Short mmCIF file of C-alpha atoms and ligand atoms in Angstrom, two decimals:
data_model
loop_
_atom_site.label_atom_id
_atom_site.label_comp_id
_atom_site.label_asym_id
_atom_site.label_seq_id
_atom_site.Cartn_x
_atom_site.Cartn_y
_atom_site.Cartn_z
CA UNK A 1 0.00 0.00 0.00
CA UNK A 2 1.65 3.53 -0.49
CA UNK A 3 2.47 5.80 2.02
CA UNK A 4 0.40 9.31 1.76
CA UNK A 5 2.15 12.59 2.79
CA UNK A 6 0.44 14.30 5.36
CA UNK A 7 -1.66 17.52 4.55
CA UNK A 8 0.05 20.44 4.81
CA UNK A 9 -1.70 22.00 7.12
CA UNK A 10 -0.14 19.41 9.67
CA UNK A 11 2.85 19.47 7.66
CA UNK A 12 3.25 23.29 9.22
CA UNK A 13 2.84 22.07 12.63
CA UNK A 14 5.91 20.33 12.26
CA UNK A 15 8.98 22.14 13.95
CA UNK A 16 11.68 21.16 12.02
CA UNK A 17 14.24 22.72 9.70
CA UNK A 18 12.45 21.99 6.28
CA UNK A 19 9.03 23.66 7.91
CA UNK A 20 10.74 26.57 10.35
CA UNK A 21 13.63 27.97 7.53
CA UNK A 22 10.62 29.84 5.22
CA UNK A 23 7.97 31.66 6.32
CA UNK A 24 4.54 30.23 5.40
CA UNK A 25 3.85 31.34 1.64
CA UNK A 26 7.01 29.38 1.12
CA UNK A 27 6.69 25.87 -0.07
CA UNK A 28 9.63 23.70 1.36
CA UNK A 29 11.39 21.42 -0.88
CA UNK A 30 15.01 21.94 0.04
CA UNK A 31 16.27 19.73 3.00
CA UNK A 32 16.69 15.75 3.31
CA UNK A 33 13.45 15.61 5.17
CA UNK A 34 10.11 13.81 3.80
CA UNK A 35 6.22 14.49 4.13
CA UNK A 36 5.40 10.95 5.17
CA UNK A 37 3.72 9.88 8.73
CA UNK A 38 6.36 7.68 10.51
CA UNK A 39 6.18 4.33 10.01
CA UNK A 40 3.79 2.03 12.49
CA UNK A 41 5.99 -0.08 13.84
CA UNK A 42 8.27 3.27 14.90
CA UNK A 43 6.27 5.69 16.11
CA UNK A 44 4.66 1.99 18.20
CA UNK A 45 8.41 1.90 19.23
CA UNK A 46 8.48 5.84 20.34
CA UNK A 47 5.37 5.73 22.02
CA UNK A 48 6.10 2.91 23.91
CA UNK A 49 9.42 4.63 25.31
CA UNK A 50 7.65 7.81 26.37
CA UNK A 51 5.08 5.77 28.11
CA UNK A 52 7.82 3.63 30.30
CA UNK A 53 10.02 7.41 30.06
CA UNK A 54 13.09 4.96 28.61
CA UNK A 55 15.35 7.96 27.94
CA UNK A 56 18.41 6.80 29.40
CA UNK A 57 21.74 6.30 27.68
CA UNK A 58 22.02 3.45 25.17
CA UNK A 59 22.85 0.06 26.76
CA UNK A 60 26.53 -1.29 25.57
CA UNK A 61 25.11 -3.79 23.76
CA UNK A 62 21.66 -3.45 21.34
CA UNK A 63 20.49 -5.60 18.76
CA UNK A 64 20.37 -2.84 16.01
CA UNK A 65 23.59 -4.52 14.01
CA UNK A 66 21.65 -8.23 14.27
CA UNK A 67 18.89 -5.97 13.14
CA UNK A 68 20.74 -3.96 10.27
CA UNK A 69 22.09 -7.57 9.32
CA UNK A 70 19.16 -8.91 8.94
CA UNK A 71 17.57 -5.75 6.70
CA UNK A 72 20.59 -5.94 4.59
CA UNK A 73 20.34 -9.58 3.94
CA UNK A 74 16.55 -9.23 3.25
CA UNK A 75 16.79 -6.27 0.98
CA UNK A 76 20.28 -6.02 -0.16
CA UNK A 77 21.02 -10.12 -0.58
CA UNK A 78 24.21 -9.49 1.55
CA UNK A 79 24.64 -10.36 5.37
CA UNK A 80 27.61 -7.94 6.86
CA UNK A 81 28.57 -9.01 10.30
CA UNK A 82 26.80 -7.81 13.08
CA UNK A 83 30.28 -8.04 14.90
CA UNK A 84 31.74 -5.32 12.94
CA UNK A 85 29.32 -2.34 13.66
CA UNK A 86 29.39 0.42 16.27
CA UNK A 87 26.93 3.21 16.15
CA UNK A 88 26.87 6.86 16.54
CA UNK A 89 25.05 10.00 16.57
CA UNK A 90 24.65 10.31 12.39
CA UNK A 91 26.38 9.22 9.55
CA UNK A 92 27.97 12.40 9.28
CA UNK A 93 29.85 12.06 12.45
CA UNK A 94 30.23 8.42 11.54
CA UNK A 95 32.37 9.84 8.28
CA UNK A 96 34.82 12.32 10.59
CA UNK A 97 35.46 9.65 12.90
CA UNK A 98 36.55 7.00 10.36
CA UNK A 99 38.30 9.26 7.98
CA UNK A 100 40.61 10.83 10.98
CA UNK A 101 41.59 7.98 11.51
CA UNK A 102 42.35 6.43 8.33
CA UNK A 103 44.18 9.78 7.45
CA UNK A 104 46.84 11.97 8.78
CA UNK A 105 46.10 15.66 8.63
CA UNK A 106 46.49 17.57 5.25
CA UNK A 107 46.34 14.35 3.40
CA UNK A 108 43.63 14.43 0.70
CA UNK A 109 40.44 12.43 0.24
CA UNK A 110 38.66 12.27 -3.20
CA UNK A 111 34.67 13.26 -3.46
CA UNK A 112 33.30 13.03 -6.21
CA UNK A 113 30.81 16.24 -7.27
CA UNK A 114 28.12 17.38 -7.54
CA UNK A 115 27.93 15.52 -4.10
CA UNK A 116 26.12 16.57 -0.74
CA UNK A 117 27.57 19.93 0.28
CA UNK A 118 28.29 18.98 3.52
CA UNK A 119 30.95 15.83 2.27
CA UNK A 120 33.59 19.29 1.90
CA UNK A 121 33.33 20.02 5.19
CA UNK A 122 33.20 16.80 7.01
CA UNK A 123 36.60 15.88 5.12
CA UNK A 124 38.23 19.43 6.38
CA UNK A 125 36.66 18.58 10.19
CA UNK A 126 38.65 15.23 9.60
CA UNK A 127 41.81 16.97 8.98
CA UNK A 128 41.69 16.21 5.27
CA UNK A 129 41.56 18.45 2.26
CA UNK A 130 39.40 18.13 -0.02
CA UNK A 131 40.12 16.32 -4.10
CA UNK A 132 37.66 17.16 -6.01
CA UNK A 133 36.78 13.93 -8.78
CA UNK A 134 33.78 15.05 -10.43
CA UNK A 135 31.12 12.47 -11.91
CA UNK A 136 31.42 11.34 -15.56
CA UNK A 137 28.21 12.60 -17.45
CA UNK A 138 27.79 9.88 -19.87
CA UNK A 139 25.32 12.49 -21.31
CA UNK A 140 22.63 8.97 -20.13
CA UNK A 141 23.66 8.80 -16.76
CA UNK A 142 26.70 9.90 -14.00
CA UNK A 143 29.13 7.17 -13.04
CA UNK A 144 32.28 7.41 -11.30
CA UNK A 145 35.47 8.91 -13.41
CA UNK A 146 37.68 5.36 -12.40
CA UNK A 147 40.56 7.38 -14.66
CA UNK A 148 39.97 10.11 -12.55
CA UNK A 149 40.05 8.22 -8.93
CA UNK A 150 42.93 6.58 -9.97
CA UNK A 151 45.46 9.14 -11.21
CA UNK A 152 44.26 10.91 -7.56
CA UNK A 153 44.96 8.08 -5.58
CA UNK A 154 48.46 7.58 -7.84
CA UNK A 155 49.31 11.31 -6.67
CA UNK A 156 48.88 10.07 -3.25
CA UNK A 157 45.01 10.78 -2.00
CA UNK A 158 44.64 8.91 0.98
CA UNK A 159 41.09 8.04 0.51
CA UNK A 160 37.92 8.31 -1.04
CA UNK A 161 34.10 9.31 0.75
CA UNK A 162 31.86 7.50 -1.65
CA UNK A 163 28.09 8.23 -2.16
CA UNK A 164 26.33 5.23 -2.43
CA UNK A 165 23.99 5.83 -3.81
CA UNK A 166 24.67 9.18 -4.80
CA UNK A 167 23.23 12.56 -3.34
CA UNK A 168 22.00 14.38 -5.34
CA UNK A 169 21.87 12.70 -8.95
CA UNK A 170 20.36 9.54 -7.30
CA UNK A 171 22.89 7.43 -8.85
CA UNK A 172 23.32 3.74 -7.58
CA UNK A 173 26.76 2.74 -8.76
CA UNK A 174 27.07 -0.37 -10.60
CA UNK A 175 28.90 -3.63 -8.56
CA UNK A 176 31.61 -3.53 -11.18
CA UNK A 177 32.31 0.43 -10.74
CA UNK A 178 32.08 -0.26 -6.92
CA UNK A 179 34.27 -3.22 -7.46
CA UNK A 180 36.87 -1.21 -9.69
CA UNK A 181 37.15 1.03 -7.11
CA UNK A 182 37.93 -1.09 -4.46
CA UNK A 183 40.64 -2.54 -6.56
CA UNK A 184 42.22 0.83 -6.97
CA UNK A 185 42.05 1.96 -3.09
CA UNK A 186 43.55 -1.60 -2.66
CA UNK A 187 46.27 -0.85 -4.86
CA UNK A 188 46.95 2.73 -3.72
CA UNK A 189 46.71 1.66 0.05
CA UNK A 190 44.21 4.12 0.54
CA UNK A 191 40.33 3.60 2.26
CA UNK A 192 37.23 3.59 1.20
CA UNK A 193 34.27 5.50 3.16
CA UNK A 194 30.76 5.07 1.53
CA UNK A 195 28.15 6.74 2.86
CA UNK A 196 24.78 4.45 2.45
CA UNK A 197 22.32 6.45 3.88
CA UNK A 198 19.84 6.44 0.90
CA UNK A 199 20.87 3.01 -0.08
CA UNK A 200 16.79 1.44 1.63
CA UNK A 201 15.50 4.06 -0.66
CA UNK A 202 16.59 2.68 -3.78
CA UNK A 203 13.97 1.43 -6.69
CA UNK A 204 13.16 -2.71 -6.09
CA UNK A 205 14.13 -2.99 -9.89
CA UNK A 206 17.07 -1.27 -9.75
CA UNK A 207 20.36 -3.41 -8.70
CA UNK A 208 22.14 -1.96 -5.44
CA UNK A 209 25.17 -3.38 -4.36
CA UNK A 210 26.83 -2.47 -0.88
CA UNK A 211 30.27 -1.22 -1.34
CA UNK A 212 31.38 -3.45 1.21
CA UNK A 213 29.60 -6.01 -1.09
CA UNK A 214 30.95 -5.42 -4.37
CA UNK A 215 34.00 -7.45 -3.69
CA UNK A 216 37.08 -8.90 -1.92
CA UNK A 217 39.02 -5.86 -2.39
CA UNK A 218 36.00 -3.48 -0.89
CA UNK A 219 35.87 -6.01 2.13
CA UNK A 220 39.73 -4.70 2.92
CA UNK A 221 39.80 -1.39 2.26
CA UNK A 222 36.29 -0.36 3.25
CA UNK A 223 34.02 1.04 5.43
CA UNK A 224 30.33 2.19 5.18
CA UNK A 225 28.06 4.22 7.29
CA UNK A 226 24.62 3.32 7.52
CA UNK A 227 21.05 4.76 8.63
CA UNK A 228 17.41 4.66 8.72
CA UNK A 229 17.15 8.41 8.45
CA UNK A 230 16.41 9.21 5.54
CA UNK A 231 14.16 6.74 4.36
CA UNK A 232 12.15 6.53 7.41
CA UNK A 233 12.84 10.53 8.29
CA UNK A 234 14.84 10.24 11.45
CA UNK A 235 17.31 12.54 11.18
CA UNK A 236 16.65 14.59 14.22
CA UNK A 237 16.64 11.21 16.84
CA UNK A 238 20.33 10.63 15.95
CA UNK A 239 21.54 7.01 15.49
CA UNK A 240 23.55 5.72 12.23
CA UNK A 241 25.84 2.18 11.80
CA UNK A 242 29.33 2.65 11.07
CA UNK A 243 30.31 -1.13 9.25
CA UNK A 244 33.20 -2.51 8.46
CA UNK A 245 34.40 -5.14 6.17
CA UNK A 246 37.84 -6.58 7.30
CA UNK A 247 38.73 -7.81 10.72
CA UNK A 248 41.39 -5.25 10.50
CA UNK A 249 38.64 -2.48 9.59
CA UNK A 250 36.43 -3.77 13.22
CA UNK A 251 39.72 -3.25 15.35
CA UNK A 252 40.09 0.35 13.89
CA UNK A 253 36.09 0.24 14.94
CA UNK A 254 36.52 -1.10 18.66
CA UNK A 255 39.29 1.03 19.25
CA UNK A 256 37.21 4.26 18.87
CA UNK A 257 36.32 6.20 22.11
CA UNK A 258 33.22 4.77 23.67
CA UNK A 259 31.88 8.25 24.01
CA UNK A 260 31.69 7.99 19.49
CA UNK A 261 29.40 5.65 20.41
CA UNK A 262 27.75 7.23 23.09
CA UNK A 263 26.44 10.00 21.59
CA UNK A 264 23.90 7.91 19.68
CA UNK A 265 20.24 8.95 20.65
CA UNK A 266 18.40 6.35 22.37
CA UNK A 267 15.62 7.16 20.61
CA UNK A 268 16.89 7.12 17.30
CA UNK A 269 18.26 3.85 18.57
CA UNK A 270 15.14 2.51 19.18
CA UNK A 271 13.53 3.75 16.13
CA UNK A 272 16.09 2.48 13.97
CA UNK A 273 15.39 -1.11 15.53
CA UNK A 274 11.97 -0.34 14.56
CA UNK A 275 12.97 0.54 11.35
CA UNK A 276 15.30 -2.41 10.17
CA UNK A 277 12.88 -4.95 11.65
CA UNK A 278 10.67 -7.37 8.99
CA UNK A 279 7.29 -5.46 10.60
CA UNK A 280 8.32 -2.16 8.29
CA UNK A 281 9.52 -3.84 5.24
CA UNK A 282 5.79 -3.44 3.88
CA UNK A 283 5.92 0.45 4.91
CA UNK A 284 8.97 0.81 3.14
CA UNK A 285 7.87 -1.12 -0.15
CA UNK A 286 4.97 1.45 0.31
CA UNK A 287 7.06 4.36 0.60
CA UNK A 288 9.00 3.22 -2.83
CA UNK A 289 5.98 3.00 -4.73
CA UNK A 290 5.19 6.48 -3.91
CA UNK A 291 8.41 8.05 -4.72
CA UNK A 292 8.55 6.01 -7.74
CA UNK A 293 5.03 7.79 -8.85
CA UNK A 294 6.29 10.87 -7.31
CA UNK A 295 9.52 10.74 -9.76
CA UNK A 296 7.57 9.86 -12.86
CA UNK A 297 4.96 12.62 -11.57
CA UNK A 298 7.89 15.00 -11.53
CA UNK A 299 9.09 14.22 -14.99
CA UNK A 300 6.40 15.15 -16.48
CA UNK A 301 5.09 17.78 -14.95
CA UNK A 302 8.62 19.65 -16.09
CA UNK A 303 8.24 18.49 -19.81
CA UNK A 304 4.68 19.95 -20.02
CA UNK A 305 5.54 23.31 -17.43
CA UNK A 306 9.50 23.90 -17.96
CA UNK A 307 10.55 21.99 -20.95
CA UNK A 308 13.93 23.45 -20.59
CA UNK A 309 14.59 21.60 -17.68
CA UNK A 310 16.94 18.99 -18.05
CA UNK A 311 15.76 15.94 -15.63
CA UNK A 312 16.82 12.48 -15.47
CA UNK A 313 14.90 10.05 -12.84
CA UNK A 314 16.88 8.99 -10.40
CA UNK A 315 17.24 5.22 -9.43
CA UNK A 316 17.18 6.27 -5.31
CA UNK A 317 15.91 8.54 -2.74
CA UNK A 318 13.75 11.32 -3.23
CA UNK A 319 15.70 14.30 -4.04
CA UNK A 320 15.63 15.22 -7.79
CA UNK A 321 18.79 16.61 -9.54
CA UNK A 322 17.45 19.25 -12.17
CA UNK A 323 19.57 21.33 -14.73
CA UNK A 324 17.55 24.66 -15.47
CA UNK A 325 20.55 26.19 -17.30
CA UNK A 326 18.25 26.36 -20.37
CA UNK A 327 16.06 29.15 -18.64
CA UNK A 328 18.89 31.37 -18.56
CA UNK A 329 18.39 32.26 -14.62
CA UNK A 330 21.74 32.10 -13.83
CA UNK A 331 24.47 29.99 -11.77
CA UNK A 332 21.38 29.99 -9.11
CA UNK A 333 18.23 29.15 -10.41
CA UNK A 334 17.24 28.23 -6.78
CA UNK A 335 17.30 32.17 -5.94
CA UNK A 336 14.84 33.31 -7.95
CA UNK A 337 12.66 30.63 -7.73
CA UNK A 338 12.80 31.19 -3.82
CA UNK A 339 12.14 34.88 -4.44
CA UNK A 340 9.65 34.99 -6.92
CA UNK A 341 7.89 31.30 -7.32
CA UNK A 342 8.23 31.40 -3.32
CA UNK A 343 9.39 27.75 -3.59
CA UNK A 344 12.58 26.75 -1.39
CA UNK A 345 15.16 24.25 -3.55
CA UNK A 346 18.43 23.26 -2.63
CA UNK A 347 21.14 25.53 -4.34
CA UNK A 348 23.07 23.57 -7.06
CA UNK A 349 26.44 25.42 -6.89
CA UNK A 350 26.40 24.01 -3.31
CA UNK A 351 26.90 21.16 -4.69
CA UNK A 352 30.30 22.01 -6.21
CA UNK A 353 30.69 24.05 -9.28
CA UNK A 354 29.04 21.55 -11.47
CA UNK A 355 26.24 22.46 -9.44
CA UNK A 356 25.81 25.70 -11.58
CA UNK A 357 22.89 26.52 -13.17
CA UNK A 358 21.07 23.18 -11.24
CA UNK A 359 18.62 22.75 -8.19
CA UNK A 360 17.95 20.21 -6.19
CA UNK A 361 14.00 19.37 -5.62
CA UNK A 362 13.18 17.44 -2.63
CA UNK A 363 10.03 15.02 -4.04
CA UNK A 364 9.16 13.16 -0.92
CA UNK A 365 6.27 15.15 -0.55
CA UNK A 366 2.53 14.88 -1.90
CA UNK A 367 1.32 14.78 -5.65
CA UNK A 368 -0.14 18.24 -4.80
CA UNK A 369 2.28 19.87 -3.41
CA UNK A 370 5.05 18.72 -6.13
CA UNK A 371 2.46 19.95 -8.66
CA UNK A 372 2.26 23.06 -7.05
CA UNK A 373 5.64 23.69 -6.86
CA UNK A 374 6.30 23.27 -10.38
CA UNK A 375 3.58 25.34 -11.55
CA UNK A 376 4.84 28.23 -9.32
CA UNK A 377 7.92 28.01 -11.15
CA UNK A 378 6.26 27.76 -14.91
CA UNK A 379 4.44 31.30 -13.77
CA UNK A 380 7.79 33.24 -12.94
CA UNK A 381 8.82 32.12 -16.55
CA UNK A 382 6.76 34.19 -18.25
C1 LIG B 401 24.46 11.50 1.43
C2 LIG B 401 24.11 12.01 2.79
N1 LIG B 401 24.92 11.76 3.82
C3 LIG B 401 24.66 12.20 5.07
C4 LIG B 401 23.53 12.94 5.32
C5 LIG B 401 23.29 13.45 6.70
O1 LIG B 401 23.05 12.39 7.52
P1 LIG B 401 23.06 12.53 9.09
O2 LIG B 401 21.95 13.44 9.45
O3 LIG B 401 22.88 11.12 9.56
O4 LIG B 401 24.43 13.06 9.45
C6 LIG B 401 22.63 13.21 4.28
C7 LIG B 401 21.42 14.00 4.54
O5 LIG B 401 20.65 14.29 3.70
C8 LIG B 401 22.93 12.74 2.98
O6 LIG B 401 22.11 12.96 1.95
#
């Protein structure tokens, strides 16, 4: 069954970032959040621990890695082991505390743009600086520039934060790119963060291999960072998985300071249990049929509205990657569509400079409001 966004009349009762940023005329598509009621089998899980107040600390030992096993074998086909996992606030602090310790400061790490904004910074907080391996445009799709990657790590990158799949084009990477890479960090010495956080939000037809899956070489050099956030809209109770795929990889993992893991919400723990567990894998199937009509929807409401747009569905996730360079409004569409269409997008230059002249369009919304959106935008282009 799919999962319907809430009205938005509730939607504006919400408190969070994507509904407190604009004032009201706006309509919010920008940030990582979604439209969608939680889950049953979380908010069951939330309710429950406000009724017995069980907002302590986490224990030392949870089942969410038997529980993030178990999703991954279910929807993924692979089985990491549960051994190997220690969790943490968010996969963002997940990413610093692997890569400073994989690199010593000033040594550079390869991203791979247009990629989430924040990767730039969470490789300076690290002590790393930044190298900058854009995506190939196949002028069909964006896959990793392998060429690229490798004459970086020859020059002596240390390692590489992977998107997997990839924010914001919605790319999943193919088992033999992820596999190709592997080979190359193996070869260079050099690690491999991927960040997997959109990875239950990608299409049931579409292929998704793990990066820690791809391969015996990934399995050594690798690491990923996991969550429920995103596709069950957590972000705000704090918990992601940092995995890893070598024995040598779980020492590096065991060795952290227990306050890394710590710092994970109980909460978000709890809800991430929630999330993983057999009892939401309907919800979620739900949730994928709707963005998969909500993608389509998308497409072609911008043929018949803003032909100019350039759009290609993406495979994962909810966030749309959409080239208006054709409407000649600059490196920024996003600007004037916030100022005049009164419709909030993610800036593409954030992205990295092949951001220019893009926007990113958060669909995990209703068919209304997407609609609306996009027909605010056809009006401001005259
Ligand atoms: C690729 C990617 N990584 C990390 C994050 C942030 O995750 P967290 O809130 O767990 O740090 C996001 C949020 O949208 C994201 O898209």
């Amino acid at each position: 069954m799919r999962v319907k966004a809430l009205p938005l009349e509730q939607l504006r009762q919400r408190t969070s970032e994507k509904w407190r940023e604009y004032p009201e005329d706006v309509l919010p598509l920008f940030v990582a959040e979604t439209d969608f009621p939680l889950a049953p089998a979380v908010a069951r899980a939330l309710e429950h621990a406000v009724r017995l107040g069980d907002t302590g600390y986490i224990a030392s030992r949870t089942p969410l890695p038997q529980a993030y096993a178990a999703f991954a074998q279910r929807r993924f086909g692979w089985t990491p082991d549960a051994a190997r996992m220690r969790s943490t606030a968010d996969v963002s602090m997940g990413i610093v505390e692997l890569l400073r310790r994989v690199i010593a400061p000033g040594e550079r790490v390869i991203v791979n743009p247009p990629v989430y904004p924040p990767f730039y910074e969470l490789v300076e907080e690290a002590g790393g600086v930044v190298e900058r391996v854009p995506l190939r445009d196949t002028g069909g799709a964006w896959e990793l520039d392998l060429d690229g990657i490798a004459a970086a790590l020859a020059s002596g990158a240390r390692a590489v934060l992977l998107c997997n799949p990839h924010n914001p084009t919605g790319t999943v990477h193919s088992a033999e790119a992820l596999d190709a890479l592997a080979r190359l960090a193996r070869e260079h010495g050099a690690t491999v963060v991927s960040d997997e956080i959109h990875a239950p939000l990608v299409q049931r037809r579409v292929p998704f291999t793990p990066f820690l899956a791809s391969g015996d070489a990934a399995a050594e050099v690798g690491f990923a960072v996991v969550s429920a956030s995103k596709a069950f809209n957590l972000a705000g109770l704090k918990c992601a998985l940092m995995v890893a795929g070598s024995a040598e990889h779980a020492a590096l993992l065991r060795a952290l300071p227990v306050e890394v893991e710590w710092r994970t919400g109980q909460f978000g723990l709890l809800a991430a249990i929630a999330a993983f567990a057999p009892e939401s894998d309907e919800w979620l199937d739900g949730l994928l049929l709707t963005l998969d009509e909500n993608r389509r929807l998308l497409g072609s409401l911008l043929a018949e509205h803003l032909p100019e747009a350039r759009y290609r569905m993406p495979d994962a996730g909810y966030l749309a990657w959409i080239d208006l360079a054709g409407l000649g409004w600059g490196d920024n569409p996003a600007r004037r569509i916030l100022r005049e269409a009164k419709v909030a997008l993610h800036f593409g230059p954030a992205f990295g400079a092949e951001g220019r002249g893009h926007v990113r369009f958060n669909f995990g919304t209703s068919p209304e409001i997407i609609t609306e959106a996009v027909e605010r935008i056809a009006r401001i282009r005259g």
